[in-house]
Amino acid sequence: SHSCSHHKAASLIQFKNSFSITQTRDAAVYCDDIAGLKSYPKTNSWKEGTDCCSWDGVTCDHLNAHVIALDLSCRLVPRSLGNLLQLNHLDLSWNQLSGQIPRSLGNLLQLTHLVLWENQLSGKIPRSLGNLLQLTHLVLWQNQLSGKIPRSLGNLLQLTHLSLSGNQLSRQIPLSILNLTQLEYLRIGENSLQGSIPDEVIAFPNLISLSLTGNLLNGTLPSWLYTAPSLKLQFDPWKSFDSSFEDQCLSDSNNSFNGEVSSLICNVTFLQILDLSHNNLSGTIPQCFGNLSDSLGFLNLKKNKFYGTIPLTFAKGCQLSNFNLNGNLLEGPLTPSIFNCKGLEVLDLGNNKINDTFPHWLGSLPQLQVLVLKSNHMHGSLCVNSSKSSPFFFSKIQIFDLSSNYFSGPLPVRYINSFKAIINLEKIGSTVSYMGENDHGGRGFYTYSIGIVIKGQYMELVKIFNMWMIIDLSNNQFEGEIPKVIGKLNLLKGLNLSHNNLNGGIPTSTRNLTSLEWLDLSSNRLSGTIPNRLTDLSFLSSLNVSKNQLHGQIPQGKQFNTFGNDSYEGNKCCSNRELCGFPVSKGCNIIELAPPNVLEKDGSKSNIACGWKVVLIGYRYGIVLGMSVGYVVFQIGKPKWLVNLVESQHEKRRRRMSKKGNRSNRRRRI
């Protein structure tokens, strides 16, 4: 093999000396943790007098020693490049490149791979990139590029990978993009593109992955979506490229597409990710979607206007891990064939018109972590026949949201006992991660999302933190007492049981919910006092026990000093007893400060223990007084005033007893 020329080496040394090297935290996370690339400056090995073909990040042609590839990904590099006309592979991803993409890149006519993703590049995409006729991979995603997509990109007939997502591009998608018939991966989501998608029946016959999500696009879905044969997954030898592109993905979410989804989409037999969420699509969901489930892992049709029923049949080899139909007009019962999706982790059917009893068979899905059935017409009891128990029984559930339905009966003690992940019997892991990161090949670029009420506010979580543990059974017709087993859920972050018909006291076992951040028990018929030990919940930042029948002193100290009057308003018990103490305006008298000397129904001894404190205080003062009187008697004899007091009290007691005896004798005679 040949050594590189002195001229090429000098150009690279000049290139190296024109910038300084630093490492950003985000780049380190990606390079070290996700891409598995060691974060160190590759240019450390670039030294004068050595063969540049042996330098880190430099690849040479073995025949003539031309520098043909420069890979400085995960490093900070300059704003300008050398005059390396033989270059065919340029990867500058995950750096802090700023400024504009230089027009001179259009001179690198041998270039096949141009990768500048995850930088801070701004300005317009140069039209000169349309000169790179050998280009197969153009990856500019996650920068700050603006303006329109240049029509000249339609000249790149060899292009198979085009990614412009995560920029600030606007205007319409140019018609010239239809010339790119070799495209396998097209990602132009998360921009501000407008208008309709160019439609051509024969466009993109090799398309495997499409993302248009998060734009301002409208109109109907183009016909070529239904005719792309979607080739089988292929191994991509280009290691530094975004490996998530190996998924066969169709993502058109967060636009304004309308019309119906044709059943022809089921011809896309190898589709793994289908995301049409947040559009205005209508009609029925094609029943053939159930047949797609043997390859489809991610199906998201959230926030559209689909009506009718959920597909009735799911394939026995169902691969779905995320199934989201939230926010449509779907009705009818749930199909038990969802049970075929053994790997299902997230099932979100909330905000529809589903009319059914609770599908207990869902508890047998061994991987289910998130179940959202809120805001439907579901009804009946959650009590389950012990003979129908399963070995899993929601053992991995972390988010359980059945709010705003018509469920009745007692709270589901059997389910609560089986929530092993929340009880901390199921290993979750302590590292910071998000649900779905380990799916689709472990690439982590398509995580799960969900909408949920947190501390009284509805929030859309674009990612679900793996430590979120939430139970929301609010706005139903549950009755009876809050079971003491609720205290087992020591990893629980949020508990909402508001707007039901629950009665009895707040169980003192709630003091064991040491991870709890919000607790809403409002609008029930709860009685008794608020357990003082709730002040030990150091993470509790939101509390609502308003509109119940609670009374007595509000616990004081720690985070309870941060809760306002609205946390307690509307509580009034029998005999006009109310909550008292800070922050409400009513002060507490001595009687209200002393809790009743009775055992709580959940077996707690806190009240009787508190009662004994009062008794012991009385004994203490009685002993002191008795000893003092005894000492006086012993020293000076019986004081006259004390003798008179005792004798007068004794005489009064003797007269009362005599009167009672006379009355009883008269009754016997009668």
XYZ file of C-alpha atoms in Angstrom:
670
model
C 0.000 0.000 0.000
C 1.065 3.599 -0.598
C 1.599 6.327 1.992
C -0.375 9.512 1.648
C 1.292 12.423 -0.074
C 2.950 15.238 1.858
C 0.410 17.647 0.327
C -2.569 15.652 1.685
C -0.972 15.310 5.119
C -0.238 19.041 5.273
C -3.849 19.827 4.343
C -5.112 17.641 7.161
C -2.669 19.148 9.685
C -3.811 22.635 8.658
C -7.388 21.400 8.987
C -6.658 20.099 12.522
C -4.922 23.277 13.689
C -7.841 25.459 12.679
C -10.058 24.354 15.563
C -10.077 23.463 19.255
C -11.543 20.286 20.667
C -14.120 20.118 23.460
C -16.733 17.570 24.421
C -20.396 18.351 25.084
C -22.502 16.375 27.541
C -25.150 15.445 24.948
C -22.506 14.213 22.552
C -20.920 12.134 25.286
C -24.281 10.533 26.120
C -24.889 9.616 22.490
C -21.350 8.594 21.580
C -20.552 6.583 24.679
C -23.933 5.182 25.702
C -25.961 4.871 22.499
C -23.549 4.576 19.596
C -20.920 2.730 21.625
C -18.147 4.994 20.307
C -15.308 5.930 22.618
C -15.250 9.705 23.098
C -11.700 10.867 22.483
C -10.177 13.353 20.006
C -9.309 11.356 16.908
C -6.968 14.119 15.771
C -4.548 13.316 18.633
C -2.921 10.810 16.299
C -2.481 13.390 13.538
C 1.239 14.230 13.656
C 3.634 15.567 11.060
C 6.088 13.079 9.659
C 3.696 10.146 9.984
C 1.543 8.481 7.363
C -1.828 10.253 7.289
C -3.453 7.035 6.037
C -2.806 5.551 9.493
C -4.393 8.456 11.328
C -7.547 7.969 13.347
C -10.677 8.875 11.386
C -8.857 8.933 8.017
C -9.419 6.312 5.320
C -7.278 6.095 2.182
C -7.612 4.345 -1.142
C -5.165 1.424 -0.943
C -4.250 1.747 -4.614
C -3.210 5.404 -4.825
C -3.335 6.606 -1.179
C -5.979 9.259 -1.853
C -7.891 10.335 1.265
C -11.384 9.074 0.502
C -13.126 9.166 3.897
C -12.994 11.467 6.897
C -14.942 10.376 9.985
C -14.721 12.813 12.889
C -18.084 12.003 14.391
C -18.412 12.698 18.111
C -15.755 15.418 17.922
C -15.770 19.229 17.646
C -14.603 20.340 14.194
C -14.098 23.638 12.327
C -16.537 25.539 10.176
C -14.511 24.991 6.992
C -13.091 21.937 5.261
C -9.950 21.319 3.258
C -9.803 20.809 -0.439
C -10.024 16.998 -0.399
C -11.577 16.428 -3.816
C -11.257 12.631 -3.687
C -13.351 12.434 -0.534
C -16.322 10.088 -0.791
C -17.397 9.761 2.856
C -17.705 12.725 5.250
C -19.158 12.207 8.736
C -19.121 15.197 11.102
C -22.080 14.139 13.265
C -22.487 14.951 16.968
C -20.209 17.966 17.089
C -20.866 21.643 17.687
C -20.614 22.756 14.101
C -22.161 26.174 13.700
C -22.619 28.609 10.875
C -23.781 27.645 7.395
C -23.081 24.580 5.303
C -20.338 25.771 2.914
C -21.250 25.853 -0.769
C -17.811 24.404 -1.516
C -19.090 21.005 -0.416
C -20.730 20.932 -3.823
C -17.208 20.495 -5.283
C -16.723 17.094 -3.629
C -18.082 15.255 -6.655
C -16.952 11.822 -5.433
C -18.932 12.144 -2.214
C -21.398 9.320 -1.499
C -22.063 9.982 2.220
C -22.571 13.451 3.715
C -23.517 13.221 7.389
C -23.842 16.410 9.449
C -26.586 15.436 11.900
C -26.848 16.680 15.503
C -24.963 19.957 15.072
C -25.936 23.629 15.219
C -25.776 24.424 11.522
C -28.040 27.253 10.371
C -28.977 29.033 7.178
C -30.234 27.411 3.999
C -29.374 24.065 2.464
C -26.953 24.966 -0.382
C -28.294 24.347 -3.875
C -24.770 23.210 -4.765
C -25.442 19.920 -2.970
C -27.468 19.034 -6.051
C -24.104 18.612 -7.856
C -23.202 15.554 -5.776
C -24.581 13.035 -8.243
C -22.880 10.084 -6.520
C -24.519 10.860 -3.171
C -26.481 7.996 -1.598
C -26.787 9.315 1.995
C -27.646 12.927 2.860
C -28.240 13.296 6.588
C -28.758 16.822 7.948
C -31.260 16.144 10.717
C -31.268 17.901 14.113
C -29.713 21.201 13.076
C -31.163 24.704 12.734
C -31.484 24.832 8.960
C -34.207 27.070 7.521
C -35.722 28.048 4.209
C -37.115 25.603 1.692
C -35.917 22.217 0.493
C -33.939 23.072 -2.675
C -35.317 21.647 -5.913
C -31.769 20.711 -6.896
C -31.922 17.762 -4.489
C -34.112 16.125 -7.114
C -30.892 15.640 -9.152
C -29.552 13.116 -6.639
C -30.886 10.062 -8.425
C -28.674 7.658 -6.448
C -29.984 8.874 -3.092
C -31.309 6.112 -0.820
C -31.248 7.945 2.542
C -32.560 11.512 2.899
C -32.986 12.874 6.411
C -33.809 16.541 7.000
C -35.872 16.081 10.189
C -35.605 18.333 13.214
C -34.815 21.611 11.456
C -36.799 24.760 10.662
C -37.530 24.080 7.004
C -40.689 25.630 5.558
C -42.658 26.054 2.335
C -43.909 23.155 0.228
C -42.191 19.861 -0.494
C -40.735 20.289 -4.020
C -42.161 18.112 -6.779
C -38.611 17.264 -7.840
C -38.336 14.979 -4.826
C -40.463 12.486 -6.759
C -37.408 11.909 -8.988
C -35.680 10.101 -6.135
C -36.958 6.668 -7.057
C -34.132 4.899 -5.211
C -35.160 6.355 -1.854
C -35.522 3.813 0.920
C -35.505 6.198 3.883
C -37.215 9.601 3.728
C -37.342 11.627 6.937
C -38.448 15.246 6.757
C -40.480 15.426 9.996
C -40.323 18.034 12.769
C -40.113 21.031 10.434
C -42.692 23.593 9.290
C -43.391 22.180 5.841
C -46.768 23.160 4.385
C -49.251 22.109 1.742
C -49.998 18.624 0.501
C -47.616 15.776 -0.219
C -46.750 15.355 -3.919
C -48.724 12.386 -5.204
C -47.517 10.013 -7.862
C -48.586 6.385 -8.098
C -45.121 5.087 -8.988
C -43.173 7.301 -6.576
C -40.700 5.722 -4.155
C -41.115 2.067 -5.095
C -38.241 1.125 -2.755
C -39.441 3.076 0.272
C -38.897 1.377 3.632
C -39.131 4.226 6.147
C -41.096 7.488 5.961
C -41.404 10.233 8.589
C -43.433 13.402 7.949
C -44.413 13.932 11.579
C -44.713 17.393 13.141
C -45.258 19.563 10.058
C -48.159 21.653 8.761
C -49.077 19.280 5.940
C -52.674 18.745 4.876
C -54.758 16.982 2.254
C -55.187 13.240 1.845
C -52.523 10.610 2.254
C -50.747 10.065 -1.093
C -51.527 6.922 -3.051
C -47.894 5.818 -3.191
C -48.078 5.049 0.534
C -50.225 2.055 -0.353
C -48.165 0.773 -3.276
C -44.631 0.817 -1.849
C -43.699 -2.855 -1.663
C -41.552 -2.254 1.436
C -38.581 -4.503 0.877
C -37.319 -6.721 3.644
C -34.931 -5.240 6.158
C -31.412 -4.957 4.839
C -28.141 -4.828 6.713
C -26.603 -1.387 6.488
C -22.792 -1.625 6.532
C -22.486 2.082 7.250
C -21.975 1.850 11.026
C -22.051 5.522 11.940
C -25.392 6.219 10.297
C -28.535 6.425 12.402
C -29.264 2.761 12.943
C -32.919 3.455 13.683
C -33.380 3.839 9.935
C -33.187 0.067 9.676
C -36.774 -0.010 10.922
C -39.535 0.013 8.354
C -41.398 3.062 9.540
C -44.313 5.190 8.373
C -44.722 8.291 10.547
C -47.107 11.013 9.362
C -48.195 12.242 12.789
C -48.908 15.820 13.909
C -50.168 17.158 10.589
C -53.634 17.916 9.238
C -54.166 14.947 6.928
C -57.797 14.078 6.321
C -59.835 11.403 4.595
C -59.810 7.665 5.185
C -56.967 5.181 5.431
C -57.187 2.705 2.569
C -57.047 -1.015 3.311
C -54.328 -1.116 0.639
C -51.928 -0.098 3.396
C -52.097 -3.702 4.542
C -50.083 -4.593 1.430
C -47.104 -3.080 3.242
C -46.363 -6.449 4.759
C -43.101 -5.695 6.562
C -44.137 -2.462 8.256
C -42.839 -2.226 11.837
C -43.824 1.321 12.884
C -47.038 3.062 11.807
C -47.721 6.473 13.336
C -50.620 8.515 11.925
C -51.461 10.238 15.207
C -52.680 13.835 15.618
C -54.349 14.255 12.227
C -57.941 14.578 10.992
C -58.205 11.080 9.534
C -61.669 9.536 9.664
C -63.585 6.440 8.638
C -63.144 3.000 10.118
C -59.836 1.404 10.990
C -59.112 -1.239 8.335
C -59.777 -4.657 9.873
C -56.690 -5.971 8.116
C -54.533 -4.043 10.606
C -54.910 -7.092 12.819
C -53.091 -9.137 10.187
C -50.255 -6.595 10.128
C -49.656 -7.254 13.806
C -47.335 -10.183 13.103
C -44.735 -7.631 11.957
C -46.060 -4.317 13.298
C -44.527 -3.381 16.649
C -45.773 0.193 17.013
C -49.280 1.312 15.975
C -50.303 4.858 16.896
C -53.573 6.300 15.529
C -54.123 8.670 18.456
C -56.163 11.899 18.133
C -58.011 11.324 14.870
C -61.696 10.812 14.066
C -61.804 7.068 13.470
C -65.130 5.444 14.333
C -66.548 1.933 14.392
C -64.843 -0.875 16.276
C -61.300 -1.852 17.090
C -60.013 -4.520 14.654
C -61.553 -7.799 15.782
C -58.689 -10.147 15.016
C -55.029 -9.912 15.922
C -52.599 -12.467 14.547
C -51.411 -15.222 16.880
C -47.836 -14.104 16.346
C -48.759 -10.500 17.198
C -45.623 -8.370 17.672
C -47.310 -5.203 18.952
C -45.541 -3.567 21.876
C -47.330 -0.188 21.654
C -51.007 0.085 20.641
C -52.498 3.586 20.901
C -56.001 4.512 19.682
C -56.610 7.287 22.230
C -58.876 10.185 21.270
C -61.074 8.742 18.537
C -64.765 7.797 18.311
C -64.390 4.029 18.634
C -67.100 1.985 20.305
C -68.129 -1.572 21.030
C -66.382 -4.081 23.286
C -62.688 -4.905 23.352
C -61.622 -7.894 21.322
C -60.065 -10.714 23.386
C -57.706 -11.448 20.491
C -55.500 -8.617 21.825
C -54.430 -11.380 24.213
C -52.356 -12.722 21.292
C -50.036 -9.716 21.661
C -47.889 -11.251 24.397
C -45.238 -8.530 24.104
C -47.684 -5.622 24.510
C -46.212 -2.995 26.844
C -48.486 0.020 26.270
C -52.233 -0.173 25.578
C -53.945 3.222 25.357
C -57.617 3.168 24.340
C -58.652 6.224 26.337
C -61.087 8.943 25.217
C -63.304 6.813 23.003
C -66.838 5.412 23.353
C -65.952 1.838 24.262
C -68.853 0.167 26.086
C -67.711 -2.908 27.979
C -66.973 -4.347 31.392
C -63.399 -4.405 32.599
C -61.334 -6.837 30.477
C -59.758 -8.894 33.274
C -57.929 -11.037 30.718
C -55.581 -8.098 30.086
C -53.971 -8.984 33.405
C -52.479 -12.048 31.734
C -50.349 -9.989 29.331
C -46.927 -10.595 30.879
C -45.202 -7.403 29.621
C -48.016 -4.847 30.041
C -46.668 -1.702 31.745
C -49.202 0.987 30.772
C -52.980 0.519 30.620
C -55.139 3.553 29.794
C -58.909 3.028 29.421
C -59.997 6.439 30.717
C -62.982 8.443 29.436
C -64.997 5.622 27.915
C -68.354 4.035 28.772
C -66.890 1.107 30.688
C -68.800 -0.189 33.686
C -69.161 -2.923 36.286
C -66.975 -4.137 39.105
C -63.214 -4.630 39.110
C -63.488 -7.503 41.557
C -62.110 -10.639 39.963
C -62.997 -14.266 40.552
C -60.013 -15.934 42.222
C -60.549 -19.009 40.030
C -59.751 -16.840 36.992
C -56.433 -15.576 38.340
C -53.342 -15.644 36.161
C -49.647 -16.015 36.994
C -49.003 -12.416 35.844
C -52.037 -10.367 36.884
C -50.646 -6.949 35.924
C -47.342 -7.770 37.626
C -45.421 -5.244 35.496
C -48.042 -2.488 35.425
C -46.682 0.991 36.160
C -49.461 3.276 34.897
C -53.063 2.165 35.529
C -55.605 4.771 34.372
C -59.313 3.875 34.419
C -60.569 7.376 35.220
C -63.870 8.858 33.982
C -65.842 5.669 33.437
C -68.747 4.019 35.275
C -66.880 1.396 37.280
C -68.488 0.533 40.615
C -68.036 -1.680 43.646
C -65.027 -1.753 45.956
C -61.503 -0.837 44.938
C -59.666 -3.801 43.368
C -57.648 -5.162 46.313
C -56.556 -8.227 44.337
C -55.064 -6.061 41.586
C -53.338 -3.762 44.062
C -51.744 -6.780 45.731
C -50.423 -7.989 42.372
C -48.865 -4.710 41.181
C -45.378 -6.102 41.792
C -43.589 -3.384 39.838
C -45.103 -0.670 42.058
C -44.598 -2.746 45.204
C -40.951 -3.048 44.139
C -41.050 -6.833 43.799
C -40.460 -6.643 40.040
C -37.020 -5.393 39.057
C -37.388 -2.099 37.164
C -33.846 -0.783 37.310
C -32.474 2.391 38.813
C -30.892 3.975 35.739
C -32.574 6.891 33.971
C -34.352 5.521 30.917
C -37.649 5.727 29.061
C -40.188 3.096 28.106
C -39.646 1.804 24.598
C -35.961 2.669 24.435
C -34.990 -0.975 24.310
C -37.517 -1.882 21.627
C -37.000 -1.947 17.871
C -33.451 -3.218 18.149
C -32.522 -1.217 21.248
C -32.020 1.989 19.317
C -34.162 4.182 21.495
C -35.159 6.718 18.817
C -38.889 5.914 18.930
C -39.996 6.000 22.551
C -43.540 5.710 23.898
C -45.723 8.714 24.757
C -48.876 9.167 26.808
C -51.336 11.796 28.078
C -52.113 11.726 31.796
C -53.272 13.938 34.678
C -50.386 14.857 36.976
C -51.055 16.951 40.088
C -54.425 18.013 38.698
C -53.046 19.113 35.314
C -53.329 17.192 32.046
C -49.923 16.627 30.489
C -48.679 15.018 27.297
C -45.556 13.045 28.106
C -43.553 12.680 24.901
C -41.490 10.100 26.766
C -42.510 7.885 29.679
C -39.893 7.836 32.426
C -39.321 4.252 33.542
C -39.907 5.188 37.199
C -43.376 6.727 36.656
C -45.809 4.730 38.826
C -49.333 6.171 38.633
C -52.812 4.908 39.564
C -55.832 6.986 38.507
C -59.305 5.619 39.324
C -60.978 9.027 39.627
C -64.449 9.981 38.360
C -66.069 6.592 38.745
C -68.587 5.110 41.185
C -66.281 3.112 43.442
C -67.538 2.687 46.991
C -66.429 1.261 50.308
C -63.234 2.006 52.176
C -59.743 2.641 50.848
C -58.015 -0.694 51.527
C -54.993 -0.643 53.800
C -53.038 -2.700 51.209
C -52.646 0.571 49.292
C -49.696 1.176 51.605
C -47.740 -1.621 49.906
C -47.240 0.471 46.770
C -44.037 2.079 47.985
C -42.843 3.171 44.510
C -46.123 4.932 43.678
C -45.641 8.500 42.411
C -49.267 9.544 41.967
C -52.596 8.307 43.373
C -55.949 9.782 42.291
C -59.128 8.331 43.814
C -61.160 11.548 43.637
C -64.832 11.881 42.652
C -66.049 8.479 43.829
C -68.260 7.303 46.712
C -65.491 6.118 49.014
C -66.116 6.243 52.768
C -64.322 5.396 55.990
C -61.047 6.917 57.068
C -57.797 7.647 55.291
C -55.776 4.518 56.159
C -52.619 5.225 58.127
C -50.838 2.732 55.848
C -50.624 5.572 53.311
C -47.642 6.773 55.342
C -45.690 3.933 53.685
C -46.071 5.525 50.227
C -42.634 7.069 50.569
C -42.262 7.911 46.849
C -45.654 9.639 46.567
C -45.610 13.070 44.909
C -49.339 13.725 44.547
C -52.421 12.420 46.342
C -55.997 13.321 45.383
C -58.831 11.918 47.522
C -61.235 14.829 46.974
C -65.002 14.611 46.437
C -65.686 11.395 48.343
C -67.338 10.689 51.716
C -64.175 10.079 53.710
C -64.448 10.715 57.451
C -62.213 10.830 60.503
C -58.963 12.733 60.781
C -56.010 13.162 58.440
C -53.221 10.840 59.683
C -50.378 12.870 61.195
C -47.785 10.487 59.789
C -48.518 11.738 56.270
C -46.063 14.509 57.100
C -43.347 11.848 56.692
C -44.026 11.702 52.924
C -41.140 13.982 52.039
C -41.801 13.979 48.261
C -45.494 14.897 48.541
C -45.940 18.195 46.709
C -49.661 18.090 45.875
C -52.496 17.083 48.229
C -56.256 17.357 47.755
C -58.683 16.007 50.371
C -61.360 18.664 49.795
C -65.111 17.955 49.742
C -65.158 15.052 52.193
C -66.334 14.707 55.821
C -62.958 14.995 57.511
C -62.475 16.795 60.825
C -59.840 17.507 63.433
C -56.495 19.198 63.232
C -54.672 19.342 59.908
C -51.182 17.813 60.256
C -48.516 20.470 60.655
C -44.909 20.761 59.593
C -42.683 19.769 56.685
C -44.359 19.826 53.263
C -47.838 20.204 54.846
C -46.913 23.827 55.500
C -46.869 24.366 51.716
C -50.453 23.231 51.004
C -53.112 25.913 50.611
C -56.684 26.179 51.838
C -58.011 24.671 48.588
C -56.502 21.312 49.606
C -58.990 21.091 52.510
C -62.062 23.192 51.672
C -65.562 21.734 51.790
C -65.030 19.314 54.704
C -67.792 19.186 57.328
C -68.624 16.280 59.602
C -71.429 15.365 61.990
C -72.185 17.851 64.792
C -70.667 20.568 62.627
C -67.116 19.332 63.217
C -64.639 20.580 60.620
C -60.972 20.598 59.807
C -59.027 23.123 61.822
C -55.558 24.586 62.039
C -53.265 26.030 59.386
C -54.015 26.849 56.592
C -57.805 26.994 57.163
C -59.227 29.935 59.098
C -60.790 27.823 61.877
C -58.578 27.334 64.908
C -58.488 24.119 66.935
C -59.771 23.853 70.531
C -58.525 21.316 73.077
C -61.148 18.698 72.242
C -60.342 18.784 68.531
C -56.638 18.414 69.244
C -57.197 15.087 71.036
C -58.053 12.279 68.577
C -60.756 9.782 69.601
C -59.543 6.846 71.686
C -60.577 4.142 69.208
C -58.839 1.708 66.929
C -58.923 2.507 63.201
C -60.643 -0.059 61.051
C -57.476 -0.901 59.148
C -55.844 -2.107 62.370
C -53.749 0.992 63.040
C -53.061 1.875 66.686
C -52.249 5.496 66.104
C -55.466 6.896 67.601
C -55.440 4.771 70.759
C -51.753 5.484 71.211
C -52.494 9.191 70.998
C -55.315 8.703 73.557
C -52.927 6.990 75.953
C -50.649 10.026 75.771
C -53.476 12.130 77.217
C -54.211 9.520 79.938
C -50.552 9.253 80.920
C -50.264 13.024 81.172
C -53.242 12.945 83.585
C -51.662 10.204 85.690
C -48.389 12.100 85.808
C -50.020 15.232 87.222
C -52.180 13.142 89.620
C -49.153 11.388 91.072
C -47.320 14.664 91.592
C -50.364 16.232 93.316
C -50.935 13.152 95.497
C -47.342 13.005 96.623
C -47.409 16.714 97.475
C -50.554 16.373 99.603
C -49.139 13.306 101.330
C -45.964 15.154 102.161
C -47.939 18.029 103.724
C -50.022 15.620 105.829
C -46.950 13.774 106.974
C -45.157 16.979 107.990
C -47.887 19.065 109.686
C -50.824 16.774 110.254
C -54.230 16.967 108.605
C -54.884 20.537 107.466
C -58.284 21.728 108.639
C -59.316 23.049 105.212
C -58.518 19.722 103.583
C -60.458 17.735 106.238
C -63.522 19.989 105.830
C -63.356 19.676 102.009
C -63.149 15.873 102.077
C -65.872 15.485 104.740
C -68.276 17.810 102.887
C -67.784 15.874 99.624
C -68.293 12.588 101.504
C -71.557 13.874 103.086
C -72.940 14.946 99.682
C -72.158 11.543 98.178
C -73.861 9.750 101.164
C -77.080 11.813 100.676
C -77.219 11.023 96.937
C -76.853 7.294 97.602
C -79.603 7.444 100.261
C -82.041 9.112 97.850
C -81.351 6.502 95.126
C -82.043 3.718 97.668
C -85.410 5.198 98.643
C -86.498 5.489 94.983
C -85.648 1.868 94.242
C -87.593 0.652 97.314
C -90.677 2.564 96.158
C -90.458 0.959 92.667
C -90.339 -2.528 94.200
C -93.519 -1.829 96.221
C -95.322 -0.602 93.102
